[in-house]
Coordinates of C-alpha atoms in Angstrom, one line a residue:
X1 CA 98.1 66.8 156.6
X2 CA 99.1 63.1 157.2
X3 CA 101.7 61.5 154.8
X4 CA 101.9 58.2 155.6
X5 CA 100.4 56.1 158.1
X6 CA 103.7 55.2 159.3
X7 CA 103.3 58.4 161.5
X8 CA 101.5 56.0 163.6
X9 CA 103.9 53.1 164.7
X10 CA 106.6 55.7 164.9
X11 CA 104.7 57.7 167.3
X12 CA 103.9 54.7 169.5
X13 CA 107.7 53.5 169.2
X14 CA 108.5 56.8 170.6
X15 CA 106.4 57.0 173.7
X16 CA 107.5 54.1 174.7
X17 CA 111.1 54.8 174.1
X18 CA 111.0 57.9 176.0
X19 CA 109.2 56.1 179.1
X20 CA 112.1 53.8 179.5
X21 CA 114.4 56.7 178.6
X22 CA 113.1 58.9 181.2
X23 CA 112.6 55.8 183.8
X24 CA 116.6 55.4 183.5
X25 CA 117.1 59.1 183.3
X26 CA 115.7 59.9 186.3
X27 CA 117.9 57.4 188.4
X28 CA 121.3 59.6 187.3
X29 CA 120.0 62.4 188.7
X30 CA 121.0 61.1 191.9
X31 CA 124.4 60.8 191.5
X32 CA 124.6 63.7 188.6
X33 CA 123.7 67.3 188.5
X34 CA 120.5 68.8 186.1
X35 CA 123.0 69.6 183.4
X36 CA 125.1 66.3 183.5
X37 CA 122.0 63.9 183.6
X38 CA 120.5 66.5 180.6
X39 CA 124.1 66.2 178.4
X40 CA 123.9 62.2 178.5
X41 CA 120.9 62.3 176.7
X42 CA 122.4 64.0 173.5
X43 CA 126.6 63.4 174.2
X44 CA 125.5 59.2 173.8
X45 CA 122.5 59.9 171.5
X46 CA 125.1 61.2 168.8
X47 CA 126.7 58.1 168.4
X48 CA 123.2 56.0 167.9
X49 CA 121.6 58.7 165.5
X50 CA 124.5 58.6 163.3
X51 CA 124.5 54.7 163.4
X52 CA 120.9 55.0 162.2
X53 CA 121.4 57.6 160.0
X54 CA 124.0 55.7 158.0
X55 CA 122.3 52.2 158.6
X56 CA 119.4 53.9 156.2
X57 CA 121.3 54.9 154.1
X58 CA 122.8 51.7 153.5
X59 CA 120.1 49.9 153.5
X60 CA 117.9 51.9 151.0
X61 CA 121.1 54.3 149.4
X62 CA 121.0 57.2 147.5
X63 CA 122.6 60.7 148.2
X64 CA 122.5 62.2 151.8
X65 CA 120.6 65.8 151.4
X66 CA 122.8 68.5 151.8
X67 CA 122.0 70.5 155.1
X68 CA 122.2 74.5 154.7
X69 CA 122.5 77.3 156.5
X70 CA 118.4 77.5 157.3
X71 CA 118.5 73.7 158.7
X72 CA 121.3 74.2 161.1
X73 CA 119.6 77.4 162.6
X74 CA 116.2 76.0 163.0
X75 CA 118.3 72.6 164.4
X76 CA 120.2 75.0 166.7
X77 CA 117.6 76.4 167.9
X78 CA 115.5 73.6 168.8
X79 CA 118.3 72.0 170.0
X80 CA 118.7 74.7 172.6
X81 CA 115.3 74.6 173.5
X82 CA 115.0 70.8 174.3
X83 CA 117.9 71.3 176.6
X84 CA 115.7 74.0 178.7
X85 CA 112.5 71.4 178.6
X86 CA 115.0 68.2 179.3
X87 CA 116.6 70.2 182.3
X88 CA 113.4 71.5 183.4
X89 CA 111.8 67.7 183.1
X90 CA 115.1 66.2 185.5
X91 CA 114.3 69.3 188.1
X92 CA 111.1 68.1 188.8
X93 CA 112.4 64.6 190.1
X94 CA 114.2 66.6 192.5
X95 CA 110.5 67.8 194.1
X96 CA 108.9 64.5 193.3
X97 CA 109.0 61.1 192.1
X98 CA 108.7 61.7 187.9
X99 CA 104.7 61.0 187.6
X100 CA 104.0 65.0 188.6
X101 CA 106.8 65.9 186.5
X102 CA 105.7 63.7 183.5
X103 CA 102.1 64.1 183.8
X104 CA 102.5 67.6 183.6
X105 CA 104.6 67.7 180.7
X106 CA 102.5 65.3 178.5
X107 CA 100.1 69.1 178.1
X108 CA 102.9 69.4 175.1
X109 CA 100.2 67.7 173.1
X110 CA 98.2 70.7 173.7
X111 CA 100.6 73.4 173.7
X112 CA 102.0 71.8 170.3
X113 CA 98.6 71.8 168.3
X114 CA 98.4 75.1 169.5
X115 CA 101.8 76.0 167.8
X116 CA 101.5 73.8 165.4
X117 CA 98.3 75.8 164.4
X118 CA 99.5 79.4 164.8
X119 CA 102.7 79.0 163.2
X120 CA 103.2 76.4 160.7
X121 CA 99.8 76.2 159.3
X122 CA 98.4 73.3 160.9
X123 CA 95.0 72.1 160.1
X124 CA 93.5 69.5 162.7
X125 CA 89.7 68.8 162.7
X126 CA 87.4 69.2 165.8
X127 CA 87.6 65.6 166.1
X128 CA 91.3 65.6 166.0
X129 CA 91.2 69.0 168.9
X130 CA 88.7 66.8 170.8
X131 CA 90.9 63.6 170.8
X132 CA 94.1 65.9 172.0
X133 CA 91.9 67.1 174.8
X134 CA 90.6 63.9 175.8
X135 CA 94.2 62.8 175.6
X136 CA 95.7 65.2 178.2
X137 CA 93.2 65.1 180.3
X138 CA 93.2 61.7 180.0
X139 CA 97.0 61.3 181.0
X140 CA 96.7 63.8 183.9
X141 CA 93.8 62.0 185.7
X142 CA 95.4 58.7 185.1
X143 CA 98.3 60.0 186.4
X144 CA 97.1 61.8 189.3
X145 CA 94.2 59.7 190.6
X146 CA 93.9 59.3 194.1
X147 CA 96.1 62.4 194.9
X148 CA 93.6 65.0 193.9
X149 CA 90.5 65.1 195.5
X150 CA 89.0 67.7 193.3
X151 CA 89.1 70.8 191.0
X152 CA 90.6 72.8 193.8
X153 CA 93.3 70.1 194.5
X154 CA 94.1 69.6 191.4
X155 CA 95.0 73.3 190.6
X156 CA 97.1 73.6 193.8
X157 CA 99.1 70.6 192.2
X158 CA 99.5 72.7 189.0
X159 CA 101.3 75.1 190.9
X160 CA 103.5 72.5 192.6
X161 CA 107.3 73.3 191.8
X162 CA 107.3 70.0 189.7
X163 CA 104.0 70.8 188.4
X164 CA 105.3 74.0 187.2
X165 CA 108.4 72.2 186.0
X166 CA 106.4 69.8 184.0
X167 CA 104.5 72.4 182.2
X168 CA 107.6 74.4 181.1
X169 CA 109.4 71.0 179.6
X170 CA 105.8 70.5 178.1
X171 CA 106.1 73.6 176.5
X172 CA 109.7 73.9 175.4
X173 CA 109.2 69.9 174.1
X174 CA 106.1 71.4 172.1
X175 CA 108.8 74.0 170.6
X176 CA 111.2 71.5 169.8
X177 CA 108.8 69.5 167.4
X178 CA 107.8 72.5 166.0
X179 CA 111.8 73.7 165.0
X180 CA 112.2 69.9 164.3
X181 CA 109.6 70.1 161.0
X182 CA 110.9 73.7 160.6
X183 CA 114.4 72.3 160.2
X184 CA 113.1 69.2 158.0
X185 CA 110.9 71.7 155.5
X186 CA 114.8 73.4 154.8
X187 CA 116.4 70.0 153.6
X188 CA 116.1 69.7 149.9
X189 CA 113.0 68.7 148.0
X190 CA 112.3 65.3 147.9
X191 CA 114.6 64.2 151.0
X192 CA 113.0 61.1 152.1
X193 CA 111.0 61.3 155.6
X194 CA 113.0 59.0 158.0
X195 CA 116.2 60.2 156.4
X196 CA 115.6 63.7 157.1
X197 CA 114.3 62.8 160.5
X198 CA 117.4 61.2 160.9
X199 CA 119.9 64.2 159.6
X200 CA 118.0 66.5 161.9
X201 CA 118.5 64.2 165.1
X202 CA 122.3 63.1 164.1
X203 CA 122.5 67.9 163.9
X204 CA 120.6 68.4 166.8
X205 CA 122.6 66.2 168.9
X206 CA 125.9 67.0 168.1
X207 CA 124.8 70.5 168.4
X208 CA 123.7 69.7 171.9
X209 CA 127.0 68.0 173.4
X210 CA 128.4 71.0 172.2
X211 CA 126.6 73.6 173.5
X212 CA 125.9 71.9 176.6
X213 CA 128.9 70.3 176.5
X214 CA 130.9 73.5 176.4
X215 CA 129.1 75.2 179.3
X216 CA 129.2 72.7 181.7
X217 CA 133.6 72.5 181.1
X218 CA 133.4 76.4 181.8
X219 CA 131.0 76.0 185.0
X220 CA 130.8 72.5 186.0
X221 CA 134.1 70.5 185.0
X222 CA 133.9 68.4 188.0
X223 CA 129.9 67.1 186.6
X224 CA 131.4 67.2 183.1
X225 CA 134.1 64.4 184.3
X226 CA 131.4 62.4 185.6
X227 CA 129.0 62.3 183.0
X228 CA 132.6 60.3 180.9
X229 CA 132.7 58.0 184.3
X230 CA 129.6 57.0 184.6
X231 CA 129.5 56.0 180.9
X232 CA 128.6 52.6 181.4
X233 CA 124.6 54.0 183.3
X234 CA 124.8 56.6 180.9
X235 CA 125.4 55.1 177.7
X236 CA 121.9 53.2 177.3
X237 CA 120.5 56.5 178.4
X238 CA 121.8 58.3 175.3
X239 CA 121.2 55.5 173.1
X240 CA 117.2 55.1 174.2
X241 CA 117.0 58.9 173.8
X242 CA 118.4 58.5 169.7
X243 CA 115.8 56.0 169.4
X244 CA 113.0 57.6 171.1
X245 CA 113.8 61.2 169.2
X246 CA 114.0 59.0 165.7
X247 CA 110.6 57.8 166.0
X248 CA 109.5 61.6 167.4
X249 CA 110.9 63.4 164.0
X250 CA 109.7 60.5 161.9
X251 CA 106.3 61.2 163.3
X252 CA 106.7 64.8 163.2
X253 CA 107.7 64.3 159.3
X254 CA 104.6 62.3 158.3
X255 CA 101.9 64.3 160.7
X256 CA 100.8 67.1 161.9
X257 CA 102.4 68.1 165.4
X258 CA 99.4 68.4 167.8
X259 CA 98.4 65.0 166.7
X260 CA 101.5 63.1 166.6
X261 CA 101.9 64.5 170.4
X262 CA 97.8 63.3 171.7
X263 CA 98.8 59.9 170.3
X264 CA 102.3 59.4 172.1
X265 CA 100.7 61.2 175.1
X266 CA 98.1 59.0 175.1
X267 CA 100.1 56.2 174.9
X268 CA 103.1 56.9 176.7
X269 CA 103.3 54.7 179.5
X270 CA 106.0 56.8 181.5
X271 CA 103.6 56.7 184.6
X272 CA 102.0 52.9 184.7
X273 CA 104.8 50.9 183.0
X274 CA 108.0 52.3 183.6
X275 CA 108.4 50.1 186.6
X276 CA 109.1 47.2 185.4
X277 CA 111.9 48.4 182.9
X278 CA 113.7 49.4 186.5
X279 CA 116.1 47.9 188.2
X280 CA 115.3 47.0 192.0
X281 CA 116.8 50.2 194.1
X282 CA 116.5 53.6 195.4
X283 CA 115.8 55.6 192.4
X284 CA 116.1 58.7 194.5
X285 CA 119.1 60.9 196.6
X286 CA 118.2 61.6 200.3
X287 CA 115.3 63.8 200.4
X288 CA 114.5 63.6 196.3
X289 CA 111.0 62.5 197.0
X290 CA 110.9 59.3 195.2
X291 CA 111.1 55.5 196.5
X292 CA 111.7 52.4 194.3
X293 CA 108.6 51.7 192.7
X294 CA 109.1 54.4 189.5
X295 CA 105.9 55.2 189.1
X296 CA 103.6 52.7 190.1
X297 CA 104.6 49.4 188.9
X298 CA 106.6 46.5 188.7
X299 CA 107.8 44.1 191.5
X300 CA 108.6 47.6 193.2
X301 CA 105.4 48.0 193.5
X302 CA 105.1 44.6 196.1
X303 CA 106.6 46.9 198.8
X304 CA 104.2 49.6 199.4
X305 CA 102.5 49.7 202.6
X306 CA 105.5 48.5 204.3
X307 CA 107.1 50.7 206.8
X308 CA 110.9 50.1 207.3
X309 CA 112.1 49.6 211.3
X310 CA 114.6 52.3 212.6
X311 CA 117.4 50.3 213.8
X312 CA 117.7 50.7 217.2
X313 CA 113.9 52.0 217.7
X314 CA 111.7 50.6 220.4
X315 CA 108.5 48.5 218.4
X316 CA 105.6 50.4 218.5
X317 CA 102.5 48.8 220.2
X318 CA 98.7 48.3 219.3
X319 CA 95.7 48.5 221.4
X320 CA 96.4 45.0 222.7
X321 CA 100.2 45.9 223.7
X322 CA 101.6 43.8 221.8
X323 CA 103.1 45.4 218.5
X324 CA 101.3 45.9 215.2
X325 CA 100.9 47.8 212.7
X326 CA 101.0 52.0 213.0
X327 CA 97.8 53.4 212.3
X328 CA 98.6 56.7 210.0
X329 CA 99.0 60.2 211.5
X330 CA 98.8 62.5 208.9
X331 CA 101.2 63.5 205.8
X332 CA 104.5 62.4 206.2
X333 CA 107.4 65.2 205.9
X334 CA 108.5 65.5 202.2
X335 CA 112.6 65.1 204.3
X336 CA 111.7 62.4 206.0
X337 CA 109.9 60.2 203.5
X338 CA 111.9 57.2 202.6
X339 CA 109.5 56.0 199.7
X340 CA 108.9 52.9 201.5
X341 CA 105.6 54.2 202.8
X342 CA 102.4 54.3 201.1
X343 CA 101.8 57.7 200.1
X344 CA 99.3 59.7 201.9
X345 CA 97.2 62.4 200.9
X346 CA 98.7 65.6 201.4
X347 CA 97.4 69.2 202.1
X348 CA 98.1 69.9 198.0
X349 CA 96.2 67.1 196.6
X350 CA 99.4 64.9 196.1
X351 CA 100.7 62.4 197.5
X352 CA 104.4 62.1 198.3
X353 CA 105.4 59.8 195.1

């Protein structure tokens, strides 16, 4: 059942929250490992939710609710589970550039309704199952035009590493809504919507650093130490994630979960317009699989086609003998691709992004 029809906005604020998010996400994972680019997201999202948090609160008062013992285990649970679907997300820039990764996870609309329906109750129409369909698919063929070349392609790029990837954040994101409005039905009768969107982000968070947090000082110190160095990159990271997550659980508050998820897939531009919101540069360690153009667009984009000269490497010659342009020869290794080149069709259906 709908609320308010402030579900609506929120849900568009968050998509594009989260492209930018994961569009400045994905270039830590470079320089950071799976679990340091996943703890920036929550250790610098603390800070922001709380700000929010106790910005409403002065700006429209009353009491804060009074979290119990129900709300912090649905929160710790659905904490822990958006760490699996955030870590599982970063992995599958490590395979490709974040498109497959993305694309793949936006199913969570699907996979949430489906929750959403078994176990809390949800009611959606057939128009409203029909418009989550059209949504996915929607988002996948968008996403994935020109590298799949037909059913069969397209389900040998499902079982891609970074499709696989995809489809396990999608599914531990659609789990995480659905302990997000678990958590927010324990606060106390009559807790205002954005407030107790708010309380549960602000628990969830500092639930995360700490959990995450805690493991990575027992197994990976040395990552732990650079996640406080490279504050300054990661920082805005945590701060767009707070922001994006607000406008989730505000949605998630006011709507049911399967639609608030077709909506923000829908209109999530993580694969067309997180270009621009990039900085020029290599988005991408040696042999990560991704150039500089972040999915598609921005003045990144004005590079494709352009092959970058070897220094020290004779010019190669056309027909005529004198040089020109190289005439493709088939898929370019995944080790050797430099993101430079336009991407060619591979033996799986997709291109190296």
């Amino acid at each position: 059942m709908i609320l308010s029809v402030l579900w609506l906005p929120a849900t568009l604020g968050a998509a594009f929250f989260q492209s930018w998010r994961t569009a400045m996400q994905q270039r830590l994972r470079g320089a950071m490992s799976v679990n340091a680019a996943g703890l920036v997201r929550f250790l610098y999202g603390a800070p922001t939710a709380l700000g929010l948090l106790l910005l409403h609160g002065l700006l429209l008062g009353g009491a804060m609710p009074r979290p119990g013992w129900a709300f912090l285990g649905w929160a710790l649970v659905g904490g822990t589970v958006q760490i699996l679907g955030t870590n599982l997300l970063i992995m599958s820039f490590s395979y490709r550039n974040f498109v497959v990764g993305t694309a793949y996870s936006k199913t969570d609309a699907m996979q949430g309704a489906i929750l959403g329906t078994l176990v809390l109750g949800e009611v959606l129409r057939p128009l409203a199952w029909l418009g989550v369909l059209v949504s996915v698919a929607g988002v996948l063929v968008l996403s994935l035009a020109g590298k799949a070349s037909g059913p069969r392609d397209l389900l040998r790029a499902t079982v891609q590493p970074a499709a696989l990837c995809g489809l396990g954040a999608g599914l531990a994101f659609a789990a995480t809504g659905m302990f997000t409005k678990l958590a927010m039905a324990s606060l106390p009768p009559g807790t205002d919507a954005v407030r107790g969107a708010l309380v549960a982000l602000t628990a969830m968070n500092i639930l995360q650093s700490l959990m995450q947090g805690g493991w990575m000082l027992w197994r990976e110190p040395e990552h732990l130490r650079a996640v406080f160095r490279g504050w300054r990159k990661a920082a805005p990271v945590g701060a767009l994630s707070a922001l994006g997550s607000a406008c989730w659980f505000t949605g998630f508050a006011l709507a049911p979960l399967g639609l608030v998820r077709a909506v923000g897939a829908g209109r999530d531009p993580d694969d067309h317009d997180a270009g621009p919101l990039l900085p020029a540069g290599k988005l991408h360690p040696a042999g990560g699989g991704g150039g500089d153009d972040g999915g598609g667009g921005g003045a990144a984009g004005a590079g494709r086609g352009v092959s970058a000269p070897v220094p020290g490497a004779p010019a190669r010659r056309g027909a005529g003998g004198d040089s020109g342009p190289r005439r493709a020869r088939g898929p370019a290794s995944p080790a050797c691709d430099t993101g430079l080149r336009k991407p060619e069709l591979s033996r799986t259906g997709l291109s190296p992004a």
